[in-house]
mmCIF file of C-alpha atoms and ligand atoms in Angstrom:
data_model
loop_
_atom_site.group_PDB
_atom_site.id
_atom_site.type_symbol
_atom_site.label_atom_id
_atom_site.label_comp_id
_atom_site.label_asym_id
_atom_site.label_seq_id
_atom_site.Cartn_x
_atom_site.Cartn_y
_atom_site.Cartn_z
ATOM 1 C CA MET A 1 212.376 -39.755 -156.542
ATOM 2 C CA THR A 2 211.755 -37.168 -153.820
ATOM 3 C CA SER A 3 214.416 -34.495 -153.465
ATOM 4 C CA PRO A 4 215.808 -33.713 -149.998
ATOM 5 C CA VAL A 5 215.225 -29.979 -150.674
ATOM 6 C CA GLN A 6 212.859 -28.429 -148.157
ATOM 7 C CA ILE A 7 210.777 -25.365 -148.924
ATOM 8 C CA ARG A 8 210.028 -23.083 -145.993
ATOM 9 C CA LYS A 9 209.961 -19.524 -147.404
ATOM 10 C CA ALA A 10 206.954 -17.727 -148.874
ATOM 11 C CA ILE A 11 207.022 -14.333 -150.567
ATOM 12 C CA ILE A 12 203.766 -12.362 -150.553
ATOM 13 C CA PRO A 13 203.879 -9.396 -152.960
ATOM 14 C CA ALA A 14 201.570 -6.643 -151.675
ATOM 15 C CA ALA A 15 203.091 -3.438 -153.046
ATOM 16 C CA GLY A 16 200.663 -2.766 -155.919
ATOM 17 C CA LEU A 17 198.594 0.420 -156.013
ATOM 18 C CA GLY A 18 195.151 -1.200 -156.143
ATOM 19 C CA THR A 19 193.906 1.584 -158.435
ATOM 20 C CA ARG A 20 191.015 -0.514 -159.755
ATOM 21 C CA LEU A 21 189.471 -0.401 -156.291
ATOM 22 C CA TYR A 22 189.832 3.371 -155.756
ATOM 23 C CA PRO A 23 188.642 5.187 -153.668
ATOM 24 C CA ALA A 24 188.506 2.253 -151.185
ATOM 25 C CA THR A 25 192.279 1.732 -151.591
ATOM 26 C CA LYS A 26 193.449 5.364 -151.797
ATOM 27 C CA SER A 27 195.119 5.195 -148.390
ATOM 28 C CA GLN A 28 194.837 1.556 -147.317
ATOM 29 C CA PRO A 29 196.240 -1.635 -148.833
ATOM 30 C CA LYS A 30 193.802 -3.572 -150.983
ATOM 31 C CA GLU A 31 195.335 -6.727 -149.454
ATOM 32 C CA MET A 32 193.773 -5.630 -146.118
ATOM 33 C CA LEU A 33 190.235 -5.606 -147.537
ATOM 34 C CA PRO A 34 188.259 -8.352 -145.819
ATOM 35 C CA LEU A 35 186.969 -11.533 -147.393
ATOM 36 C CA GLY A 36 184.325 -12.523 -144.857
ATOM 37 C CA ARG A 37 185.807 -11.976 -141.398
ATOM 38 C CA LYS A 38 189.497 -11.760 -142.281
ATOM 39 C CA PRO A 39 191.684 -9.457 -144.377
ATOM 40 C CA ALA A 40 192.598 -11.217 -147.626
ATOM 41 C CA ILE A 41 196.318 -11.195 -146.814
ATOM 42 C CA GLN A 42 195.665 -13.042 -143.538
ATOM 43 C CA LEU A 43 193.976 -15.831 -145.517
ATOM 44 C CA VAL A 44 196.998 -15.908 -147.864
ATOM 45 C CA ALA A 45 199.424 -16.137 -144.912
ATOM 46 C CA GLU A 46 197.290 -18.885 -143.279
ATOM 47 C CA GLU A 47 197.355 -20.819 -146.562
ATOM 48 C CA ALA A 48 201.174 -20.612 -146.609
ATOM 49 C CA VAL A 49 201.614 -21.608 -142.967
ATOM 50 C CA CYS A 50 199.188 -24.553 -143.359
ATOM 51 C CA ALA A 51 201.434 -25.793 -146.191
ATOM 52 C CA GLY A 52 204.406 -25.843 -143.800
ATOM 53 C CA LEU A 53 205.955 -22.511 -144.843
ATOM 54 C CA ASN A 54 207.127 -20.641 -141.774
ATOM 55 C CA GLN A 55 209.288 -17.793 -143.087
ATOM 56 C CA ILE A 56 206.960 -15.231 -144.656
ATOM 57 C CA LEU A 57 208.321 -12.154 -146.428
ATOM 58 C CA ILE A 58 205.737 -9.535 -147.372
ATOM 59 C CA ILE A 59 206.720 -7.059 -150.112
ATOM 60 C CA THR A 60 205.210 -3.732 -149.110
ATOM 61 C CA GLY A 61 205.304 -0.183 -150.429
ATOM 62 C CA GLN A 62 203.716 3.182 -149.767
ATOM 63 C CA LYS A 63 200.445 3.128 -147.758
ATOM 64 C CA LYS A 64 201.007 -0.488 -146.712
ATOM 65 C CA ARG A 65 201.866 -0.042 -143.020
ATOM 66 C CA ALA A 66 198.512 -1.472 -141.933
ATOM 67 C CA ILE A 67 199.788 -4.884 -143.088
ATOM 68 C CA GLU A 68 202.693 -4.804 -140.598
ATOM 69 C CA ASP A 69 200.363 -3.649 -137.830
ATOM 70 C CA HIS A 70 197.973 -6.475 -138.645
ATOM 71 C CA PHE A 71 200.551 -9.230 -138.191
ATOM 72 C CA ASP A 72 202.144 -7.627 -135.097
ATOM 73 C CA GLN A 73 202.053 -10.172 -132.252
ATOM 74 C CA ASN A 74 202.084 -7.418 -129.643
ATOM 75 C CA ASN A 75 198.391 -6.456 -129.693
ATOM 76 C CA GLN A 76 196.802 -6.436 -126.236
ATOM 77 C CA LEU A 77 193.188 -5.943 -127.343
ATOM 78 C CA TYR A 78 193.425 -8.778 -129.852
ATOM 79 C CA ALA A 79 194.978 -11.051 -127.202
ATOM 80 C CA GLU A 80 192.012 -10.262 -124.924
ATOM 81 C CA ALA A 81 189.537 -10.932 -127.739
ATOM 82 C CA LEU A 82 191.156 -14.351 -128.226
ATOM 83 C CA GLU A 83 190.986 -15.057 -124.476
ATOM 84 C CA THR A 84 187.288 -14.219 -124.242
ATOM 85 C CA GLY A 85 186.437 -16.129 -127.429
ATOM 86 C CA LEU A 86 185.319 -12.974 -129.257
ATOM 87 C CA VAL A 87 187.469 -14.019 -132.222
ATOM 88 C CA GLN A 88 188.416 -17.501 -133.373
ATOM 89 C CA ARG A 89 192.064 -18.495 -133.017
ATOM 90 C CA SER A 90 193.983 -18.664 -136.322
ATOM 91 C CA ILE A 91 196.978 -20.857 -137.084
ATOM 92 C CA LEU A 92 198.948 -17.586 -137.106
ATOM 93 C CA ASP A 93 198.152 -17.134 -133.387
ATOM 94 C CA GLU A 94 200.024 -20.333 -132.485
ATOM 95 C CA PRO A 95 203.442 -19.363 -131.108
ATOM 96 C CA GLY A 96 206.350 -20.236 -133.391
ATOM 97 C CA ARG A 97 204.212 -21.224 -136.406
ATOM 98 C CA ALA A 98 205.295 -18.285 -138.567
ATOM 99 C CA ASN A 99 207.896 -15.528 -138.681
ATOM 100 C CA PHE A 100 206.973 -12.405 -140.621
ATOM 101 C CA PHE A 101 209.493 -10.202 -142.424
ATOM 102 C CA TYR A 102 208.950 -7.098 -144.548
ATOM 103 C CA THR A 103 210.781 -5.360 -147.323
ATOM 104 C CA ARG A 104 209.768 -2.433 -149.490
ATOM 105 C CA GLN A 105 209.466 -2.253 -153.243
ATOM 106 C CA HIS A 106 210.476 1.243 -154.320
ATOM 107 C CA GLY A 107 207.567 1.990 -156.610
ATOM 108 C CA PRO A 108 205.149 -0.465 -158.244
ATOM 109 C CA ARG A 109 207.397 -1.540 -161.142
ATOM 110 C CA GLY A 110 205.662 -4.845 -161.715
ATOM 111 C CA LEU A 111 205.344 -8.271 -160.134
ATOM 112 C CA GLY A 112 208.764 -9.429 -161.378
ATOM 113 C CA ASP A 113 210.392 -6.408 -159.735
ATOM 114 C CA ALA A 114 208.406 -7.028 -156.503
ATOM 115 C CA VAL A 115 209.608 -10.645 -156.305
ATOM 116 C CA TYR A 116 213.184 -9.508 -157.070
ATOM 117 C CA CYS A 117 213.089 -7.526 -153.779
ATOM 118 C CA ALA A 118 213.124 -10.937 -152.006
ATOM 119 C CA ARG A 119 216.484 -12.119 -153.411
ATOM 120 C CA ASP A 120 218.572 -11.607 -150.230
ATOM 121 C CA PHE A 121 215.863 -13.188 -148.057
ATOM 122 C CA VAL A 122 215.534 -16.195 -150.360
ATOM 123 C CA ASP A 123 219.294 -16.668 -150.752
ATOM 124 C CA ALA A 124 219.904 -20.160 -152.226
ATOM 125 C CA GLU A 125 216.584 -21.816 -151.312
ATOM 126 C CA HIS A 126 213.593 -22.772 -153.435
ATOM 127 C CA PHE A 127 210.593 -20.662 -152.424
ATOM 128 C CA VAL A 128 206.879 -20.005 -152.856
ATOM 129 C CA VAL A 129 205.272 -16.838 -154.244
ATOM 130 C CA ALA A 130 201.636 -16.244 -153.195
ATOM 131 C CA LEU A 131 199.954 -13.055 -154.424
ATOM 132 C CA GLY A 132 198.589 -11.008 -151.537
ATOM 133 C CA ASP A 133 195.379 -10.063 -153.309
ATOM 134 C CA ALA A 134 194.194 -13.569 -154.266
ATOM 135 C CA VAL A 135 192.968 -16.351 -152.006
ATOM 136 C CA ILE A 136 192.656 -20.046 -152.891
ATOM 137 C CA ALA A 137 189.787 -21.631 -150.963
ATOM 138 C CA ARG A 138 188.908 -25.343 -150.685
ATOM 139 C CA TYR A 139 185.306 -26.466 -150.460
ATOM 140 C CA GLY A 140 185.983 -30.080 -149.500
ATOM 141 C CA ARG A 141 188.758 -32.531 -148.640
ATOM 142 C CA VAL A 142 191.367 -31.949 -151.316
ATOM 143 C CA LYS A 143 195.116 -31.738 -150.709
ATOM 144 C CA ARG A 144 196.157 -28.078 -150.427
ATOM 145 C CA LEU A 145 197.174 -26.383 -153.671
ATOM 146 C CA LEU A 146 200.458 -25.105 -152.195
ATOM 147 C CA THR A 147 201.309 -28.614 -150.961
ATOM 148 C CA ARG A 148 200.585 -30.053 -154.436
ATOM 149 C CA LEU A 149 202.672 -27.304 -156.056
ATOM 150 C CA ILE A 150 205.639 -27.948 -153.747
ATOM 151 C CA GLU A 151 205.427 -31.722 -154.277
ATOM 152 C CA ALA A 152 205.260 -31.378 -158.077
ATOM 153 C CA HIS A 153 208.134 -28.861 -158.040
ATOM 154 C CA LEU A 154 210.408 -31.159 -156.054
ATOM 155 C CA GLU A 155 209.416 -34.412 -157.763
ATOM 156 C CA ARG A 156 209.944 -32.987 -161.257
ATOM 157 C CA GLU A 157 213.015 -30.971 -160.215
ATOM 158 C CA ALA A 158 211.467 -27.935 -161.869
ATOM 159 C CA ALA A 159 212.878 -24.419 -162.097
ATOM 160 C CA ALA A 160 209.355 -23.021 -161.775
ATOM 161 C CA THR A 161 205.964 -24.524 -160.922
ATOM 162 C CA ILE A 162 202.803 -22.545 -161.568
ATOM 163 C CA ALA A 163 199.172 -22.945 -160.485
ATOM 164 C CA VAL A 164 196.681 -22.761 -163.366
ATOM 165 C CA ARG A 165 192.913 -22.836 -163.707
ATOM 166 C CA GLU A 166 190.414 -22.962 -166.564
ATOM 167 C CA VAL A 167 188.941 -19.606 -167.561
ATOM 168 C CA PRO A 168 186.113 -18.869 -170.023
ATOM 169 C CA ARG A 169 187.102 -17.857 -173.567
ATOM 170 C CA SER A 170 185.890 -14.302 -172.986
ATOM 171 C CA ALA A 171 188.393 -13.917 -170.113
ATOM 172 C CA LEU A 172 191.493 -15.284 -171.897
ATOM 173 C CA SER A 173 192.745 -11.821 -172.845
ATOM 174 C CA SER A 174 192.825 -10.769 -169.156
ATOM 175 C CA TYR A 175 195.387 -13.375 -168.011
ATOM 176 C CA GLY A 176 198.717 -15.037 -168.653
ATOM 177 C CA ILE A 177 197.796 -18.247 -170.528
ATOM 178 C CA VAL A 178 199.985 -21.363 -170.557
ATOM 179 C CA ALA A 179 200.998 -23.506 -173.546
ATOM 180 C CA PRO A 180 201.192 -27.174 -172.430
ATOM 181 C CA ALA A 181 204.177 -29.192 -173.745
ATOM 182 C CA GLY A 182 202.033 -32.340 -174.098
ATOM 183 C CA GLU A 183 198.916 -33.837 -172.613
ATOM 184 C CA VAL A 184 197.158 -31.800 -169.914
ATOM 185 C CA ASP A 185 196.759 -33.654 -166.639
ATOM 186 C CA SER A 186 196.546 -32.496 -162.995
ATOM 187 C CA VAL A 187 200.319 -31.805 -163.321
ATOM 188 C CA PHE A 188 201.944 -31.160 -166.707
ATOM 189 C CA ASP A 189 204.991 -29.582 -168.362
ATOM 190 C CA LEU A 190 204.867 -26.232 -170.173
ATOM 191 C CA LYS A 191 206.492 -25.115 -173.394
ATOM 192 C CA ASP A 192 205.457 -21.440 -173.320
ATOM 193 C CA LEU A 193 203.379 -18.696 -171.688
ATOM 194 C CA VAL A 194 201.446 -15.968 -173.496
ATOM 195 C CA GLU A 195 200.494 -12.779 -171.686
ATOM 196 C CA LYS A 196 196.899 -11.637 -172.315
ATOM 197 C CA PRO A 197 196.354 -13.289 -175.744
ATOM 198 C CA ALA A 198 193.435 -12.665 -178.091
ATOM 199 C CA PRO A 199 191.066 -15.680 -177.665
ATOM 200 C CA GLU A 200 191.895 -17.058 -181.148
ATOM 201 C CA GLU A 201 195.628 -16.941 -180.364
ATOM 202 C CA ALA A 202 195.442 -18.465 -176.864
ATOM 203 C CA PRO A 203 197.409 -21.750 -176.656
ATOM 204 C CA SER A 204 194.948 -23.178 -174.049
ATOM 205 C CA ASN A 205 192.162 -22.074 -171.717
ATOM 206 C CA LEU A 206 194.407 -22.378 -168.629
ATOM 207 C CA ALA A 207 195.367 -19.164 -166.846
ATOM 208 C CA ILE A 208 198.245 -18.557 -164.418
ATOM 209 C CA THR A 209 196.719 -18.426 -160.940
ATOM 210 C CA ALA A 210 198.441 -16.444 -158.162
ATOM 211 C CA ARG A 211 200.635 -19.249 -156.733
ATOM 212 C CA TYR A 212 204.149 -20.293 -157.797
ATOM 213 C CA VAL A 213 207.196 -22.239 -156.595
ATOM 214 C CA PHE A 214 210.605 -21.148 -157.857
ATOM 215 C CA SER A 215 214.212 -22.172 -157.822
ATOM 216 C CA PRO A 216 216.457 -19.268 -156.664
ATOM 217 C CA GLU A 217 217.782 -19.073 -160.248
ATOM 218 C CA LEU A 218 214.608 -17.054 -160.952
ATOM 219 C CA PHE A 219 216.455 -13.924 -159.813
ATOM 220 C CA SER A 220 219.056 -14.152 -162.593
ATOM 221 C CA TYR A 221 216.183 -14.415 -165.100
ATOM 222 C CA ILE A 222 214.415 -11.372 -163.617
ATOM 223 C CA GLU A 223 217.709 -9.456 -164.030
ATOM 224 C CA ARG A 224 217.595 -10.283 -167.745
ATOM 225 C CA THR A 225 213.900 -9.333 -168.084
ATOM 226 C CA GLY A 226 213.199 -5.972 -169.713
ATOM 227 C CA ALA A 227 210.079 -3.868 -169.228
ATOM 228 C CA GLY A 228 207.084 -5.719 -170.652
ATOM 229 C CA TYR A 229 203.297 -5.298 -170.559
ATOM 230 C CA GLY A 230 202.382 -1.878 -169.106
ATOM 231 C CA GLY A 231 206.084 -0.885 -169.005
ATOM 232 C CA GLU A 232 206.547 -3.113 -165.919
ATOM 233 C CA ILE A 233 208.914 -5.988 -165.116
ATOM 234 C CA GLN A 234 206.593 -8.970 -165.504
ATOM 235 C CA LEU A 235 207.128 -12.256 -163.652
ATOM 236 C CA THR A 236 205.632 -14.095 -166.641
ATOM 237 C CA ASP A 237 208.397 -12.730 -168.899
ATOM 238 C CA ALA A 238 211.095 -14.024 -166.522
ATOM 239 C CA ILE A 239 209.466 -17.492 -166.584
ATOM 240 C CA LYS A 240 209.387 -17.333 -170.405
ATOM 241 C CA LEU A 241 213.150 -16.718 -170.363
ATOM 242 C CA MET A 242 213.541 -19.818 -168.192
ATOM 243 C CA LEU A 243 211.650 -21.876 -170.787
ATOM 244 C CA GLN A 244 213.713 -20.416 -173.648
ATOM 245 C CA ASP A 245 216.823 -21.506 -171.724
ATOM 246 C CA GLY A 246 215.518 -25.086 -171.590
ATOM 247 C CA ARG A 247 214.653 -24.959 -167.882
ATOM 248 C CA ARG A 248 211.740 -27.128 -166.745
ATOM 249 C CA VAL A 249 208.500 -25.282 -165.960
ATOM 250 C CA VAL A 250 205.554 -27.275 -164.613
ATOM 251 C CA ALA A 251 201.867 -26.433 -164.121
ATOM 252 C CA VAL A 252 199.495 -27.729 -161.432
ATOM 253 C CA ARG A 253 195.745 -27.400 -162.056
ATOM 254 C CA LEU A 254 193.306 -26.184 -159.440
ATOM 255 C CA ALA A 255 191.047 -29.054 -158.342
ATOM 256 C CA PRO A 256 187.273 -28.910 -158.977
ATOM 257 C CA LEU A 257 186.748 -28.252 -155.237
ATOM 258 C CA GLU A 258 189.115 -25.252 -155.260
ATOM 259 C CA LYS A 259 188.289 -21.648 -156.049
ATOM 260 C CA ARG A 260 190.368 -18.535 -156.535
ATOM 261 C CA TYR A 261 189.061 -15.325 -155.046
ATOM 262 C CA ASP A 262 190.542 -12.156 -156.423
ATOM 263 C CA LEU A 263 190.494 -8.564 -155.190
ATOM 264 C CA GLY A 264 191.424 -7.118 -158.585
ATOM 265 C CA SER A 265 188.203 -5.530 -159.801
ATOM 266 C CA PHE A 266 185.105 -4.273 -157.987
ATOM 267 C CA GLN A 267 182.912 -7.130 -159.246
ATOM 268 C CA ASP A 268 185.505 -9.806 -158.427
ATOM 269 C CA TYR A 269 185.958 -8.403 -154.944
ATOM 270 C CA ALA A 270 182.238 -7.972 -154.216
ATOM 271 C CA LEU A 271 181.450 -11.531 -155.313
ATOM 272 C CA ALA A 272 184.434 -12.970 -153.426
ATOM 273 C CA PHE A 273 183.331 -11.256 -150.213
ATOM 274 C CA ILE A 274 179.787 -12.575 -150.562
ATOM 275 C CA GLU A 275 180.884 -16.155 -151.321
ATOM 276 C CA VAL A 276 183.361 -16.299 -148.446
ATOM 277 C CA ALA A 277 180.821 -14.735 -146.068
ATOM 278 C CA LEU A 278 178.163 -17.260 -147.166
ATOM 279 C CA ALA A 279 180.557 -20.077 -146.205
ATOM 280 C CA ASP A 280 181.043 -18.610 -142.706
ATOM 281 C CA GLU A 281 180.312 -21.278 -140.098
ATOM 282 C CA SER A 282 178.395 -19.124 -137.657
ATOM 283 C CA GLY A 283 176.947 -16.334 -139.813
ATOM 284 C CA GLY A 284 176.677 -17.830 -143.316
ATOM 285 C CA ALA A 285 173.245 -19.451 -143.040
ATOM 286 C CA GLU A 286 171.514 -16.290 -141.806
ATOM 287 C CA LEU A 287 173.309 -14.200 -144.420
ATOM 288 C CA ARG A 288 172.042 -16.530 -147.188
ATOM 289 C CA HIS A 289 168.506 -16.103 -145.900
ATOM 290 C CA ARG A 290 168.763 -12.284 -145.835
ATOM 291 C CA LEU A 291 170.452 -12.195 -149.227
ATOM 292 C CA GLN A 292 167.681 -14.282 -150.777
ATOM 293 C CA ALA A 293 165.090 -11.834 -149.407
ATOM 294 C CA LEU A 294 167.128 -8.904 -150.749
ATOM 295 C CA LEU A 295 167.370 -10.456 -154.219
ATOM 296 C CA GLU A 296 163.581 -10.718 -154.341
ATOM 297 C CA GLU A 297 163.264 -6.933 -153.926
ATOM 298 C CA PRO A 298 163.375 -4.813 -157.106
ATOM 299 C CA ALA A 299 167.027 -4.062 -158.066
ATOM 300 C CA PRO A 300 168.089 -0.549 -157.013
ATOM 301 C CA THR A 301 169.411 1.396 -159.993
ATOM 302 C CA SER A 302 171.639 3.722 -157.980
ATOM 303 C CA LEU A 303 172.459 4.500 -154.385
ATOM 304 C CA LEU A 304 171.851 8.210 -153.751
ATOM 305 C CA VAL A 305 174.490 9.049 -151.150
ATOM 306 C CA GLY A 306 176.970 11.880 -151.631
ATOM 307 C CA ASP A 307 175.424 12.899 -154.947
ATOM 308 C CA GLN A 308 174.879 16.524 -155.943
ATOM 309 C CA ASP A 309 171.355 17.828 -156.572
HETATM 310 P P1 LIG B 401 197.955 -6.487 -159.500
HETATM 311 O O1 LIG B 401 198.562 -5.950 -160.743
HETATM 312 O O2 LIG B 401 196.696 -7.260 -159.610
HETATM 313 O O3 LIG B 401 197.708 -5.334 -158.410
HETATM 314 O O4 LIG B 401 199.060 -7.315 -158.741
HETATM 315 P P2 LIG B 401 197.739 -3.753 -158.496
HETATM 316 O O5 LIG B 401 198.857 -3.256 -159.324
HETATM 317 O O6 LIG B 401 197.700 -3.309 -157.062
HETATM 318 O O7 LIG B 401 196.320 -3.470 -159.179
HETATM 319 P P3 LIG B 401 195.691 -2.184 -159.898
HETATM 320 O O8 LIG B 401 195.740 -2.512 -161.370
HETATM 321 O O9 LIG B 401 196.474 -0.938 -159.528
HETATM 322 O O10 LIG B 401 194.280 -2.148 -159.381
HETATM 323 C C1 LIG B 401 198.867 -8.586 -158.098
HETATM 324 C C2 LIG B 401 199.612 -8.593 -156.746
HETATM 325 O O11 LIG B 401 200.973 -8.232 -156.921
HETATM 326 C C3 LIG B 401 201.317 -7.113 -156.126
HETATM 327 C C4 LIG B 401 199.987 -6.440 -155.761
HETATM 328 O O12 LIG B 401 200.074 -5.780 -154.495
HETATM 329 C C5 LIG B 401 199.012 -7.603 -155.736
HETATM 330 O O13 LIG B 401 198.945 -8.196 -154.458
HETATM 331 N N1 LIG B 401 202.225 -6.196 -156.866
HETATM 332 C C6 LIG B 401 201.905 -5.811 -158.148
HETATM 333 C C7 LIG B 401 203.376 -5.750 -156.271
HETATM 334 O O14 LIG B 401 203.694 -6.109 -155.094
HETATM 335 N N2 LIG B 401 204.185 -4.873 -156.949
HETATM 336 C C8 LIG B 401 203.900 -4.460 -158.215
HETATM 337 O O15 LIG B 401 204.691 -3.669 -158.785
HETATM 338 C C9 LIG B 401 202.730 -4.943 -158.812
#
């Protein structure tokens, strides 16, 4: 049975410090770093709008003003660039497709605390959370992940619905790992979540993946969530409380044609940029050619710029 509930709000947390990418993110948001031609957070917002979400709240903090400037509709030079065809039109350029709102998290106190900043905006509606530093790309005709998440959430009348993907054993201790309640399918129920487990203690090889749908009751669970990993209010801990209370939590697996690109670490970011750039319609083929030639040269051991003799 399909519920009459409609989901139209997306929360994009973007208030983290991005310390793993210092010095690149000392004074600019990591969410504004480009993946190919676009800042990562633009790709995240496009993903949300393509899934029918039209009320977008971005959680910002110190040094994050560039995000508001980026989504400002009143930009003459950009309008001219669109007119002359210098840049390709995005779904966000279509009038009325999306409204952007901003609120500030007062200090990076964790993802749970960041999402809690959205409580007045969300009010009594179910809503999506899409992390501002992770992009889900499709390399083929597969129904959008956010659409599948919303459908599963409504059909199963869940309190929380979480995207998950398989990760290698060596990476299990870097992620929140889910414990399935029964058989694992493309959509399945959860019985628990374990934050950053040792590989031998991990309940599965499926990691929580940057996209969620929540009932507004999430906020009461965040209120009951104490400081967790790293002394921060963790979203995972609030979802665990939901499960302990007997609330239904569902997982949706990424499809084989989907990939998550992450700006967390230097290697993740560098690889994500290259992959997205290689898929670029007008520049990707030439880039592949030049990259192949570069990879045939001997590997440089260090780049001597700004070093001291
Ligand atoms: P991360 O923990 O990966 O980002 O949060 P970070 O804290 O910026 O990273 P490092 O460890 O310092 O390099 C995932 C997403 O959640 C947001 C971040 O901006 C990022 O988009 N976030 C995280 C918040 O909005 N507030 C927080 O307190 C923490």
